[in-house]
Structures are given as structure tokens and as C-alpha cells.
CSV table of C-alpha atoms in Angstrom, one decimal:
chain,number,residue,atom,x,y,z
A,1,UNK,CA,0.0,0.0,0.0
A,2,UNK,CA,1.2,3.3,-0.9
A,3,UNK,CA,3.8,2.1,-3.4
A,4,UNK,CA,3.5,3.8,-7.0
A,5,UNK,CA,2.2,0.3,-8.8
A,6,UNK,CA,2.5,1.6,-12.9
A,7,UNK,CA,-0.9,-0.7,-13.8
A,8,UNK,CA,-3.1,-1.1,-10.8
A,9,UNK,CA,-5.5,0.5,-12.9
A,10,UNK,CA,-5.8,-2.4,-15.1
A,11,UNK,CA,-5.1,-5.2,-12.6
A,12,UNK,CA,-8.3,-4.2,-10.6
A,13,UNK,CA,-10.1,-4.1,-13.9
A,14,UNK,CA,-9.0,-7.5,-15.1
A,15,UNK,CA,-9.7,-8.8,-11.9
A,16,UNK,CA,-13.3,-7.3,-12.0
A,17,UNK,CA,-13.9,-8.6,-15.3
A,18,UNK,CA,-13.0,-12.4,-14.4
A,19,UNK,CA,-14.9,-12.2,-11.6
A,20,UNK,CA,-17.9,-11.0,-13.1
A,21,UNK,CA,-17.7,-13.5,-15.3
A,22,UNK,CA,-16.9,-16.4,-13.3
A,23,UNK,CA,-19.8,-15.6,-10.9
A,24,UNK,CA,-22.1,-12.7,-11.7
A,25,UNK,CA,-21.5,-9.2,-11.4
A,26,UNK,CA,-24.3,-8.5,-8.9
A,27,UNK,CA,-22.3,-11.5,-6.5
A,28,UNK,CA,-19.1,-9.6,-7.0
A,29,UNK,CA,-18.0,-7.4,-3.9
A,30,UNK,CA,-15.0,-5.0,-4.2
A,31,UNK,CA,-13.3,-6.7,-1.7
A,32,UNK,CA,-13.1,-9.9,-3.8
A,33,UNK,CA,-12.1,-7.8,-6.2
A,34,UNK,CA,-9.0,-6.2,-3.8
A,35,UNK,CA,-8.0,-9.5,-3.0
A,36,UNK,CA,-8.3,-11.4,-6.6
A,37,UNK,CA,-5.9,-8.3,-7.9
A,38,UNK,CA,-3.2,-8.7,-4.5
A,39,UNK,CA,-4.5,-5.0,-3.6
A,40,UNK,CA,-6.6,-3.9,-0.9
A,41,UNK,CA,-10.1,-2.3,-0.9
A,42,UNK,CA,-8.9,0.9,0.2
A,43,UNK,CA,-6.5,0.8,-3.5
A,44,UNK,CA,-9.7,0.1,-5.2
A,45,UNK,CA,-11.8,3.1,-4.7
A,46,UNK,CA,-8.6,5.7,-5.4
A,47,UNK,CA,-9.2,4.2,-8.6
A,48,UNK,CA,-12.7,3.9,-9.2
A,49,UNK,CA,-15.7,5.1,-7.6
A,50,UNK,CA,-17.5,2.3,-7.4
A,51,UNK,CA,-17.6,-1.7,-8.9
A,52,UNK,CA,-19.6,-0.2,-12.3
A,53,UNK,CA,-17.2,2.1,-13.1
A,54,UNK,CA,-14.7,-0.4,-14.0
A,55,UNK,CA,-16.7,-1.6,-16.9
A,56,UNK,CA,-17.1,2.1,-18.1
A,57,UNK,CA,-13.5,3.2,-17.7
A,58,UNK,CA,-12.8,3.7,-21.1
A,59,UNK,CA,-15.5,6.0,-22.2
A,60,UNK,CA,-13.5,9.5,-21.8
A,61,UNK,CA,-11.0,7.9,-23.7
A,62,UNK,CA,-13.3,6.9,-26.4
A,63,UNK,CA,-15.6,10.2,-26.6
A,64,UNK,CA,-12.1,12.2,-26.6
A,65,UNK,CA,-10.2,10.3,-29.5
A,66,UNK,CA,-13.5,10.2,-31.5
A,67,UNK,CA,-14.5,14.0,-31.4
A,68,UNK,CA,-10.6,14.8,-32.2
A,69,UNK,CA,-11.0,12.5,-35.3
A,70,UNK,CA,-14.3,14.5,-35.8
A,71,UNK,CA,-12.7,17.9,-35.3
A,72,UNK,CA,-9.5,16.7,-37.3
A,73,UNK,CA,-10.6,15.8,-40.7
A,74,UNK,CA,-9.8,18.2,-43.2
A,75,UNK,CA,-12.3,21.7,-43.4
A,76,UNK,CA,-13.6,20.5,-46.7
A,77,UNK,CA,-14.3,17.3,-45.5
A,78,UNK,CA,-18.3,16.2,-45.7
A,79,UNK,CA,-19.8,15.4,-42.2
A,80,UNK,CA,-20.4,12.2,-43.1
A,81,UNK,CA,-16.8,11.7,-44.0
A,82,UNK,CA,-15.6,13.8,-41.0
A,83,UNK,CA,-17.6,10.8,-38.6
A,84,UNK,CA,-15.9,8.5,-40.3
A,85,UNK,CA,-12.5,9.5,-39.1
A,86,UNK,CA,-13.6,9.8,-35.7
A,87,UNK,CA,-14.9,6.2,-36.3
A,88,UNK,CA,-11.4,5.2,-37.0
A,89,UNK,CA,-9.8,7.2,-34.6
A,90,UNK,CA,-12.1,5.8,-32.3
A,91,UNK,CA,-10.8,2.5,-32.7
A,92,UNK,CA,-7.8,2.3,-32.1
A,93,UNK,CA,-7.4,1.5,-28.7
A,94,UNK,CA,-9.3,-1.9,-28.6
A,95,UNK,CA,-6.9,-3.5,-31.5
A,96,UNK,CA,-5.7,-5.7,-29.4
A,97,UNK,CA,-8.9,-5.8,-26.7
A,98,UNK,CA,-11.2,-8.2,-28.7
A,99,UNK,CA,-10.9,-11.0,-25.5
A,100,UNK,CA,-11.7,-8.4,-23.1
A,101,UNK,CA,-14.3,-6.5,-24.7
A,102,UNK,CA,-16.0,-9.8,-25.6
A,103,UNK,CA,-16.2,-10.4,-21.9
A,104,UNK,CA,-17.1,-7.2,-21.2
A,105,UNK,CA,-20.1,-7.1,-23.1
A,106,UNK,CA,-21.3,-10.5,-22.2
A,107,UNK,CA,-21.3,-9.3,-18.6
A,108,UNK,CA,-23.3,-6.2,-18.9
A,109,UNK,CA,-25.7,-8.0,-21.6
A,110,UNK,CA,-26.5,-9.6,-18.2
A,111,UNK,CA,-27.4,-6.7,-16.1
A,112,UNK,CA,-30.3,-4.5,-17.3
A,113,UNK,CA,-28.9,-1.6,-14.6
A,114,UNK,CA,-25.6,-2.1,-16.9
A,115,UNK,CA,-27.6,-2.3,-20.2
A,116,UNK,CA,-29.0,1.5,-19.5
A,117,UNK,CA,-25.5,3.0,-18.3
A,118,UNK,CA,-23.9,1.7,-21.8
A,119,UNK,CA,-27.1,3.3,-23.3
A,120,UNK,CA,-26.5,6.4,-21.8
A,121,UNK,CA,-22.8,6.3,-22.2
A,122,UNK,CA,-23.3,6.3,-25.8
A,123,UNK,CA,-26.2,9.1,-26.5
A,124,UNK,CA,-23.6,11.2,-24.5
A,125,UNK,CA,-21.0,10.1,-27.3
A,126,UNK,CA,-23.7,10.9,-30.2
A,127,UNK,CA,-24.3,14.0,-28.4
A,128,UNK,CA,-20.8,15.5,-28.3
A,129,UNK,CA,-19.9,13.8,-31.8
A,130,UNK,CA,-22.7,16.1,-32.7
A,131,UNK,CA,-21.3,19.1,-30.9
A,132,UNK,CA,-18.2,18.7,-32.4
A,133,UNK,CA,-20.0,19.2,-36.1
A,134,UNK,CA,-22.2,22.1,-35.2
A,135,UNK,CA,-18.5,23.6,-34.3
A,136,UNK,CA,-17.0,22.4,-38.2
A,137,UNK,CA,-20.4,24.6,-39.1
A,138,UNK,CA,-22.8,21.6,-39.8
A,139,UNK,CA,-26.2,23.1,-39.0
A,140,UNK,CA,-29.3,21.1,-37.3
A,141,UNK,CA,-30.9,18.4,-38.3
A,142,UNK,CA,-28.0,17.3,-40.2
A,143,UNK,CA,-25.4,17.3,-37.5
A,144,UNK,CA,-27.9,15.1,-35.0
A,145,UNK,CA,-28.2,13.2,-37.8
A,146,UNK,CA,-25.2,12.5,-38.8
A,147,UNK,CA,-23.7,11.7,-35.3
A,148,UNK,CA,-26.8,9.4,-34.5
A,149,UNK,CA,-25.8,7.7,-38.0
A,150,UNK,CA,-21.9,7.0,-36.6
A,151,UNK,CA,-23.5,5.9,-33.2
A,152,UNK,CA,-25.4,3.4,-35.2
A,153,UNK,CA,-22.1,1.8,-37.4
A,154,UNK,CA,-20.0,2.3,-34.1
A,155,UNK,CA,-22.7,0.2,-32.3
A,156,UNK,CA,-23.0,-2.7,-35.0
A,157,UNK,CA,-19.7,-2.6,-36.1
A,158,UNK,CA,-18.8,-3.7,-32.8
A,159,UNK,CA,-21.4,-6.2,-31.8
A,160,UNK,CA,-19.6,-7.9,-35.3
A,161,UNK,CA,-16.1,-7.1,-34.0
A,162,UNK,CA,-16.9,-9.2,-31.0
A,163,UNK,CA,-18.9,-12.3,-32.6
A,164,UNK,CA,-17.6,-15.4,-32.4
A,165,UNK,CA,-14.8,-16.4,-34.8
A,166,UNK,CA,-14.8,-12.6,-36.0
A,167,UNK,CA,-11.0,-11.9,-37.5
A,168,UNK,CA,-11.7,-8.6,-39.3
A,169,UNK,CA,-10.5,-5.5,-37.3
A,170,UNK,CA,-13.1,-3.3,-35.6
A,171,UNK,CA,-12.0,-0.2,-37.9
A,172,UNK,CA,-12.9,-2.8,-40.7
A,173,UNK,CA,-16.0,-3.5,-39.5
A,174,UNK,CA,-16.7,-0.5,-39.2
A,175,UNK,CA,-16.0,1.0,-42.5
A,176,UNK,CA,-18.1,-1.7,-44.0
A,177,UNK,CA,-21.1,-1.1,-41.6
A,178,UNK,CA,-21.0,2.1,-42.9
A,179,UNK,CA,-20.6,1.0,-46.4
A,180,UNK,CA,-23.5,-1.1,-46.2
A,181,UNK,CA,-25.7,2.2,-44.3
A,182,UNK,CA,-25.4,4.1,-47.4
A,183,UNK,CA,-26.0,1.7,-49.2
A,184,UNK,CA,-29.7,0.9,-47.5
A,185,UNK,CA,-30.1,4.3,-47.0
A,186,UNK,CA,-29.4,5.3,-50.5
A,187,UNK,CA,-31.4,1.7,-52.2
A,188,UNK,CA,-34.7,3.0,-53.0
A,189,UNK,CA,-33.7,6.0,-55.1
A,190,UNK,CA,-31.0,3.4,-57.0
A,191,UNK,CA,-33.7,0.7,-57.3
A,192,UNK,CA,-36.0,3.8,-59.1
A,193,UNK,CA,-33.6,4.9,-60.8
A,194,UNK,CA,-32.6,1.4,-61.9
A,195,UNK,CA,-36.5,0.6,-62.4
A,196,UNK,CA,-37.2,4.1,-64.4
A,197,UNK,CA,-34.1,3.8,-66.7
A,198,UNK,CA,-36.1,1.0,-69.1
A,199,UNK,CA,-38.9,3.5,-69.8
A,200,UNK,CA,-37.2,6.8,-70.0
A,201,UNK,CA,-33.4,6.2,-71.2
A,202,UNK,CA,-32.7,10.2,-70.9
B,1,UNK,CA,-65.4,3.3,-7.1
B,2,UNK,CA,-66.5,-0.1,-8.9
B,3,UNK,CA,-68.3,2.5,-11.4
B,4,UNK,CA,-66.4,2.1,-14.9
B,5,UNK,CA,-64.9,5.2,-16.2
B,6,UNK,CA,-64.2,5.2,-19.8
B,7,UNK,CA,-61.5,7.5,-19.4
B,8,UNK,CA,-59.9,7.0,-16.1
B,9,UNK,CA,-56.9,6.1,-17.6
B,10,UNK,CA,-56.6,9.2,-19.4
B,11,UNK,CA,-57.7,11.3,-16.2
B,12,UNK,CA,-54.7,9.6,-14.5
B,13,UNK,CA,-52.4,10.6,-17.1
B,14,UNK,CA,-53.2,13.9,-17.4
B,15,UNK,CA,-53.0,14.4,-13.8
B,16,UNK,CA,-49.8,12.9,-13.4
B,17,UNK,CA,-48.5,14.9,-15.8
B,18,UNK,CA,-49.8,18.1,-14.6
B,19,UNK,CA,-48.2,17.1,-11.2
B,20,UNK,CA,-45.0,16.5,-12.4
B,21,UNK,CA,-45.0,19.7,-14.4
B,22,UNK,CA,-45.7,21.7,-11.9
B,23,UNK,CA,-43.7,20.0,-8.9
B,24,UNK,CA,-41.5,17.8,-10.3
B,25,UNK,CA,-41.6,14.4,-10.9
B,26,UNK,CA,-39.8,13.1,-7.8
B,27,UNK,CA,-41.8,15.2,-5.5
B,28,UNK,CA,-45.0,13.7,-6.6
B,29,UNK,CA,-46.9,10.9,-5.0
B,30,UNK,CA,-49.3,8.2,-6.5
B,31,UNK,CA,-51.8,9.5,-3.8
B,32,UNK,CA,-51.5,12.8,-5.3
B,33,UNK,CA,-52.0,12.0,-8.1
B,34,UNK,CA,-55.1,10.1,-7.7
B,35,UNK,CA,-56.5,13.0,-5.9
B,36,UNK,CA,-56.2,15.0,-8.6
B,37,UNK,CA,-57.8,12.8,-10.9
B,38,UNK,CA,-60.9,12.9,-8.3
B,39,UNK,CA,-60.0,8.8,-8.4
B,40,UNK,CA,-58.2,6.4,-5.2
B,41,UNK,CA,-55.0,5.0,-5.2
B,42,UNK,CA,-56.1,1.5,-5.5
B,43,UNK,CA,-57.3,2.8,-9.1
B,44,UNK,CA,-54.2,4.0,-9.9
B,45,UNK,CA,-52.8,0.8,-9.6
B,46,UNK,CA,-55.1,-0.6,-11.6
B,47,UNK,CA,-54.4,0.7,-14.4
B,48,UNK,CA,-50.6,1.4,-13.9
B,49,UNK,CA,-47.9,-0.6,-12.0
B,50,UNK,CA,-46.1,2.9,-10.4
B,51,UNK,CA,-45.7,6.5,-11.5
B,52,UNK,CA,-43.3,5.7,-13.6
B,53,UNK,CA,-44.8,3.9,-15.9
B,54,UNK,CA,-47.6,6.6,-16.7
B,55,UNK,CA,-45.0,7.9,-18.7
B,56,UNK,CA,-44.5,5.5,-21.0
B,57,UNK,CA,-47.7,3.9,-21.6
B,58,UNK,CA,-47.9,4.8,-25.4
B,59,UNK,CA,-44.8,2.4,-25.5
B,60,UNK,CA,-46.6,-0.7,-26.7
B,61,UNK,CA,-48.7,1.3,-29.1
B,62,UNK,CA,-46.4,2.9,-30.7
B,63,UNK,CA,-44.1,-0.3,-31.1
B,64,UNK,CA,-46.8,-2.3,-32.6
B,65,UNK,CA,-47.9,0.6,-35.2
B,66,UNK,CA,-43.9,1.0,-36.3
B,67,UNK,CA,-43.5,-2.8,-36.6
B,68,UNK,CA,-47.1,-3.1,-38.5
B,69,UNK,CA,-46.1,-0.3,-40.9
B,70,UNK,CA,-42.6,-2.3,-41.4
B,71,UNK,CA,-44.7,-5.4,-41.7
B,72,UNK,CA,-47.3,-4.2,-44.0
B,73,UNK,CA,-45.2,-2.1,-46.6
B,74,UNK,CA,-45.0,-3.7,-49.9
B,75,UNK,CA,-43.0,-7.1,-50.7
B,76,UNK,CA,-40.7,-5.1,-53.0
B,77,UNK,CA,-40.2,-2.3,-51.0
B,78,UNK,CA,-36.4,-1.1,-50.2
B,79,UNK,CA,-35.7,-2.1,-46.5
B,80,UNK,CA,-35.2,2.1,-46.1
B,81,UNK,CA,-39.1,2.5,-47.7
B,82,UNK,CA,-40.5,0.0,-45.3
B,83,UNK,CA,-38.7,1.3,-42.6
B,84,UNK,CA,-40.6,4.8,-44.2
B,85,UNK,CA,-43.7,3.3,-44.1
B,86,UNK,CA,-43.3,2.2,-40.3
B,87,UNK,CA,-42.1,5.9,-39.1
B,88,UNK,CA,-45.5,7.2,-41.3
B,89,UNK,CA,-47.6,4.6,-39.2
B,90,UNK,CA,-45.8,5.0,-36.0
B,91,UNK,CA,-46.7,9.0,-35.9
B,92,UNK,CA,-50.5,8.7,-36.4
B,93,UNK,CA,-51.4,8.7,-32.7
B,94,UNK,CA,-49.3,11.5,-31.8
B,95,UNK,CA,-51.3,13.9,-34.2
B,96,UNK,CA,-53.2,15.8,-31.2
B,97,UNK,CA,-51.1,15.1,-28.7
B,98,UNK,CA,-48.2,17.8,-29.2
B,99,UNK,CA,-48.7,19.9,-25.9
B,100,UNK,CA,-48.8,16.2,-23.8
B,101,UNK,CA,-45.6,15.4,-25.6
B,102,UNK,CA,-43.7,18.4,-24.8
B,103,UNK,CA,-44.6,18.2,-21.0
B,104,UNK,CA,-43.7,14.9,-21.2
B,105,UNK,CA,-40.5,15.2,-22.4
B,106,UNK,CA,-39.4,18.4,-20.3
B,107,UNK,CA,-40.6,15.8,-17.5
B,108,UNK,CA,-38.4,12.8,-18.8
B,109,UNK,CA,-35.4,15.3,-19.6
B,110,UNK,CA,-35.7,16.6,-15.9
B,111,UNK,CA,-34.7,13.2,-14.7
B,112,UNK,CA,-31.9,10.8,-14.8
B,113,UNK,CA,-33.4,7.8,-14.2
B,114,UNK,CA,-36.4,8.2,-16.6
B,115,UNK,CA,-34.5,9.4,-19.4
B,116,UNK,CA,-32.2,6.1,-19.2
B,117,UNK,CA,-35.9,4.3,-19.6
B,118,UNK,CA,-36.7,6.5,-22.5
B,119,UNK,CA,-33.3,5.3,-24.3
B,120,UNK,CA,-34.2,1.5,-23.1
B,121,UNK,CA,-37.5,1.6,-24.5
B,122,UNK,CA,-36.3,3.3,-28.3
B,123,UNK,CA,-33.2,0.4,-27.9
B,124,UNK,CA,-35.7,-2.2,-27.6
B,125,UNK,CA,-38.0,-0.7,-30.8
B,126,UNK,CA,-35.3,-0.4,-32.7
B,127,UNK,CA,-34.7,-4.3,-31.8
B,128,UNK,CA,-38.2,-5.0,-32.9
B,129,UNK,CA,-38.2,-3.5,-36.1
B,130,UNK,CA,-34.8,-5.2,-36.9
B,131,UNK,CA,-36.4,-8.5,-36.6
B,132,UNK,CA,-39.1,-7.4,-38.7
B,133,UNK,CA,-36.8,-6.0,-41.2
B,134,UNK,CA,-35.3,-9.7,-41.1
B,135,UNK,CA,-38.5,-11.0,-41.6
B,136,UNK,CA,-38.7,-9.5,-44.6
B,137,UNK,CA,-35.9,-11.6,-45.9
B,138,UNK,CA,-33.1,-8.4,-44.7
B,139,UNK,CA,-29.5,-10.0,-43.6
B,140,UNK,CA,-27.8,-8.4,-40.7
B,141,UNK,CA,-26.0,-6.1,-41.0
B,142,UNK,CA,-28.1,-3.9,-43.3
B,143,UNK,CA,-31.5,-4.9,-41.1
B,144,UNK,CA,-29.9,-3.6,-37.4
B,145,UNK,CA,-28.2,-0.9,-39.8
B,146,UNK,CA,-31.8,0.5,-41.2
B,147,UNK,CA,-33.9,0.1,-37.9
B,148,UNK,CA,-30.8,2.2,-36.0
B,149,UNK,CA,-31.2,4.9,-39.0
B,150,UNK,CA,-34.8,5.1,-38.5
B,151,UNK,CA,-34.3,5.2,-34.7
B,152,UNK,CA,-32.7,8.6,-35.5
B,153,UNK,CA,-34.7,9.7,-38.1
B,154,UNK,CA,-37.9,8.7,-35.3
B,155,UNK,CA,-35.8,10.7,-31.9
B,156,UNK,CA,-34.9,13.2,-34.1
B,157,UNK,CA,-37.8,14.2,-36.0
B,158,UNK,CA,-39.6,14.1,-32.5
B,159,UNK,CA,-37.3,16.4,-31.1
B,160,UNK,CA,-37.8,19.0,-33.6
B,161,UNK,CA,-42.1,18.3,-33.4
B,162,UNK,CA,-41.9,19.5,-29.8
B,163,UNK,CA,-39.9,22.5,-30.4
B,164,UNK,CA,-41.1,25.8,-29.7
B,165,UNK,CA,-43.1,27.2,-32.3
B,166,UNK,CA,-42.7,24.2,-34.7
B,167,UNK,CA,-46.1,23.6,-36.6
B,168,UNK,CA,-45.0,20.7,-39.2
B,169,UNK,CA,-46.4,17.3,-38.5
B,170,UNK,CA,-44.9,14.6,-36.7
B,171,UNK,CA,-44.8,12.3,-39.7
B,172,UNK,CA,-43.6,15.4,-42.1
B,173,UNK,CA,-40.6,16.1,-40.0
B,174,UNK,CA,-40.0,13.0,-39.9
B,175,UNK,CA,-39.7,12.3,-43.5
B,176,UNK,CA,-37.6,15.7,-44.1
B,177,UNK,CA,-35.0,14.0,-40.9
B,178,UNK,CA,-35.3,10.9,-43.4
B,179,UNK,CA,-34.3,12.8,-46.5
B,180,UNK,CA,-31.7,14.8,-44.7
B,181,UNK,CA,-30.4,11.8,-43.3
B,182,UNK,CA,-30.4,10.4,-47.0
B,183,UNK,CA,-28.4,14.0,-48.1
B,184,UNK,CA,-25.3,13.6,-45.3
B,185,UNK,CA,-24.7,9.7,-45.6
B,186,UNK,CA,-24.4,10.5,-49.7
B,187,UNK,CA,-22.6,13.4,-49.0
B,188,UNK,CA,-19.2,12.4,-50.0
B,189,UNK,CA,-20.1,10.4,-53.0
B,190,UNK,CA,-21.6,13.3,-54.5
B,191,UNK,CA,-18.6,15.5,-53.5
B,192,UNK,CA,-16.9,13.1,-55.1
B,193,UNK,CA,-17.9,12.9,-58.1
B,194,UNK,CA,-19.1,16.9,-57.9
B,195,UNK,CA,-15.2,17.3,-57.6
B,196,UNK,CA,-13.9,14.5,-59.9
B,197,UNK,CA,-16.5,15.6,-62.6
B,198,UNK,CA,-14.2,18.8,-64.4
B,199,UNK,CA,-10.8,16.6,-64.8
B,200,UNK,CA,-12.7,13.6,-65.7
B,201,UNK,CA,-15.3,13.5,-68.2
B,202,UNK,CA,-15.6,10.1,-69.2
């Protein structure tokens, strides 16, 4: 105790995460935790408020590398294209995560009180991803828009990152969820273009 | 009591609302609220489980009408069009109801815990009209992809109904967010070409 330990941070969190796996996270205490990590309870909460907040650790992180991607991309860059960098920029840190985030999820999939922080978590993402292009000069609807669009690829682009037997990379994944939103979202003007093009060639 | 009111539910409603308008929602009490519907407690619970739930009782309605409109759009509709059709039938009810829905939502916005059950209950649409959408023969991704873009187009849309002065219908702002939402996710393509277009003719 009291000795500078360089990654107590992430031992308390790996700790908490096998432990909520192995037996629950409601039957978790933070003094299993303390223990399971060699550390005492007293470590614990200079670290993190409280046994939820371990699974939410990242989410500064996460908000802050994805609004600089936002507020990054080049001036003439389209909004769309401009939530796509933060999309990749976003990324990054879970390269080599896949295990842990897979276990991560599984654990608050279990927990409806966990279900609704991640819920919030992320309209708090959309909502300064949208902040950050009202500031590039994208006006209303279109910013909300486009933010709530790059919440949606984030979202599935992950939930495919962590399947089963998934090799892609999450940036990957997520360029090609968002390849395949604008391609449903642009489908019916293609298919009516595609079905008017017989009858009226110019 | 024992009499049956056709509209005690509604009565309840609206004095609930009223109540947490004008108090707040915390500071209100099922008894109060059933005084001010000129109704008892036990009736209250007849109709709803707790004070929250008054709040959300269009829920279930308004689930079943988007999933219907999903459901019912034409076999060769574009997943996006079906998804159209759904946001069309989901707004119907709401027609009359603008002032409710504003007090409503200054209510929900007031309050932590009921605006992580507002984002639960739009999660859990969006989840049903993704297994419609794959009911209609749509693979994952593009069905989770189209029921999250017309969660945004829905929240959206909504959000700009309520807003001061706004006189459009619920269903016309929503088709505008749609067709906005349309304009950013093309945005680059366009650009692209827009930009490629002078140098490259062919």
C-alpha cells in the first residue's frame, strides 16, 4: 500500500472482469475484487468510484479520440466523411482488446442496470460527436443526424467485431457497416432509378 | 369506485403529468396524483404498475404501429421504404397530442433515471423493427443498420415536433430528418464525383 504500482488500474479491472464473469457481477463485492488483484479495498476506490465504473472506464477515452477524429478531418471534408475519421480514430485503442471486450459485453448484456448506463454512455458520445460538427459549421438536423448515423455503425460494427470467430479489425468493421448504411439508406432512389431507366433512357 | 370510467386512464395521465410539471416528478406521490384525478390510489394501480410507468404507456402502441407499418409495406419495398412506411404509421397517434408530448418530455429530460428508460424503451424498438426487417428476408448487417437509422430519423424528427413554435407534422418532420439523413450519408459520393466531374469527363 502506498507504493506507485504503474498498472493497478488495469489489474483491478482484469480482476473485476473475471470475476464478473466467473460468478455474476451483482455477486461480485470490491473486496473480492482487492484481493483477486493482490490489492486492498482501500486501492480500489482511489481508482474507481465504485464496482460499475470499472466496466465504463474507457468512455472518456473513447468520446475524446473520437470528437478529435471529428474535429481533425480536413475543413472540406463532408460530415459524413468527417464521422468516419472519428470512427477510425475511435478505434484504435481496442486492436488488441477483442478478449476483453467480448467479456465485457457478455457481462453487462446480463445486467439491465448495466444495459442502461452503456445506453446512456453512448447518446452522450452521439451528443458530443454532434457538438463537435455544429462547431466544423454543420447546421441542425444534419449534425444530429449525422452523429446518430456513426453511433449506429460504431454500435454494430462492434457487436460484429466481438462475434464469435470474427478476424476482421473493428475499424474494418466498421467502414463496412458504414458501407452497407449508405448503401440501405441510398437503395430506394438506385432501385428507381434502376426501375425508371427502361422506360425513359434520358 | 367499482363505477367504470371510460376514461380513467386518461384522467390519471393527465393528472400525473400536470403534477410533475408543476412540482416535479420526484416530489409527486401516486396518492397525489389520484386526488387529482378525483379517483383512489387502488385505481391507480389498476391501471398502472407505479408513477413511472404513466410515462411510458404509449410504449406498446407505438411499437406495434412501427413494426405493422414495417410489416405491412409492400414485398418489394427497399428495406429504407419499409422502414418509411413504419415511421409514417408510428406517428399517427401522436397527431393531437403535441402539448402532452412536450410536457412529457421536459418531465423525462428533468430526470436521470427516466431518461435512461426513454433510451431502453427506443433500444428495444429499434430491436423489434430489426427482426421485422429480417423478416422480410433483410440479412444483418443492413436490417440492425436500417432500424438504427430510423431510430434517429424517429428521436430526431420528434425532437424538432416538440420544439417551440414548430407547426409541421410529426410524420412530415420525420420524412424531411429521413431525407436529410439520406443528403449527409451521400454526402461524400456526391462531392466526389461533384469534384472528380471537371478533370474527368468520361
Amino acid at each position: 500500500m502506498g507504493r506507485w504500482e504503474p498498472n493497478t488500474r488495469q489489474r483491478l479491472a482484469k480482476a473485476a472482469l473475471e470475476l464478473y464473469s466467473e460468478r455474476g457481477y451483482e455477486q461480485t463485492t470490491v473486496a473480492e475484487i482487492a484481493r483477486r488483484a493482490g490489492l486492498t479495498e482501500r486501492t480500489f476506490f482511489r481508482h474507481y468510484a465504485d464496482k460499475r465504473e470499472v466496466l465504463f472506464d474507457g468512455s472518456g477515452e473513447l468520446r475524446d479520440l473520437f470528437v478529435a477524429g471529428v474535429s481533425q478531418a480536413p475543413g472540406s471534408a463532408a460530415p459524413i466523411d468527417a464521422m468516419a475519421a472519428g470512427l477510425d480514430a475511435a478505434a484504435g485503442p481496442f486492436t488488441d482488446r477483442r478478449t476483453f471486450a467480448r467479456q465485457r459485453q457478455a457481462v453487462i448484456g446480463a445486467n439491465a442496470e448495466l444495459r442502461e448506463r452503456e445506453l446512456i454512455k453512448l447518446a452522450s458520445l452521439s451528443a458530443a460527436v454532434a457538438e463537435t460538427l455544429r462547431g466544423r459549421g454543420v447546421p441542425e438536423p444534419a449534425a444530429s443526424l449525422t452523429a446518430e448515423a456513426g453511433m449506429a455503425v460504431f454500435r454494430i460494427g462492434f457487436e460484429r467485431w466481438i462475434a464469435d470467430g470474427e478476424e476482421r479489425t473493428l475499424a474494418e468493421l466498421m467502414r463496412d457497416s458504414l458501407h452497407e448504411l449508405r448503401t440501405v439508406i441510398g437503395a430506394d432512389r438506385s432501385a428507381r432509378e434502376g426501375a425508371g431507366s427502361p422506360s425513359s433512357p434520358g
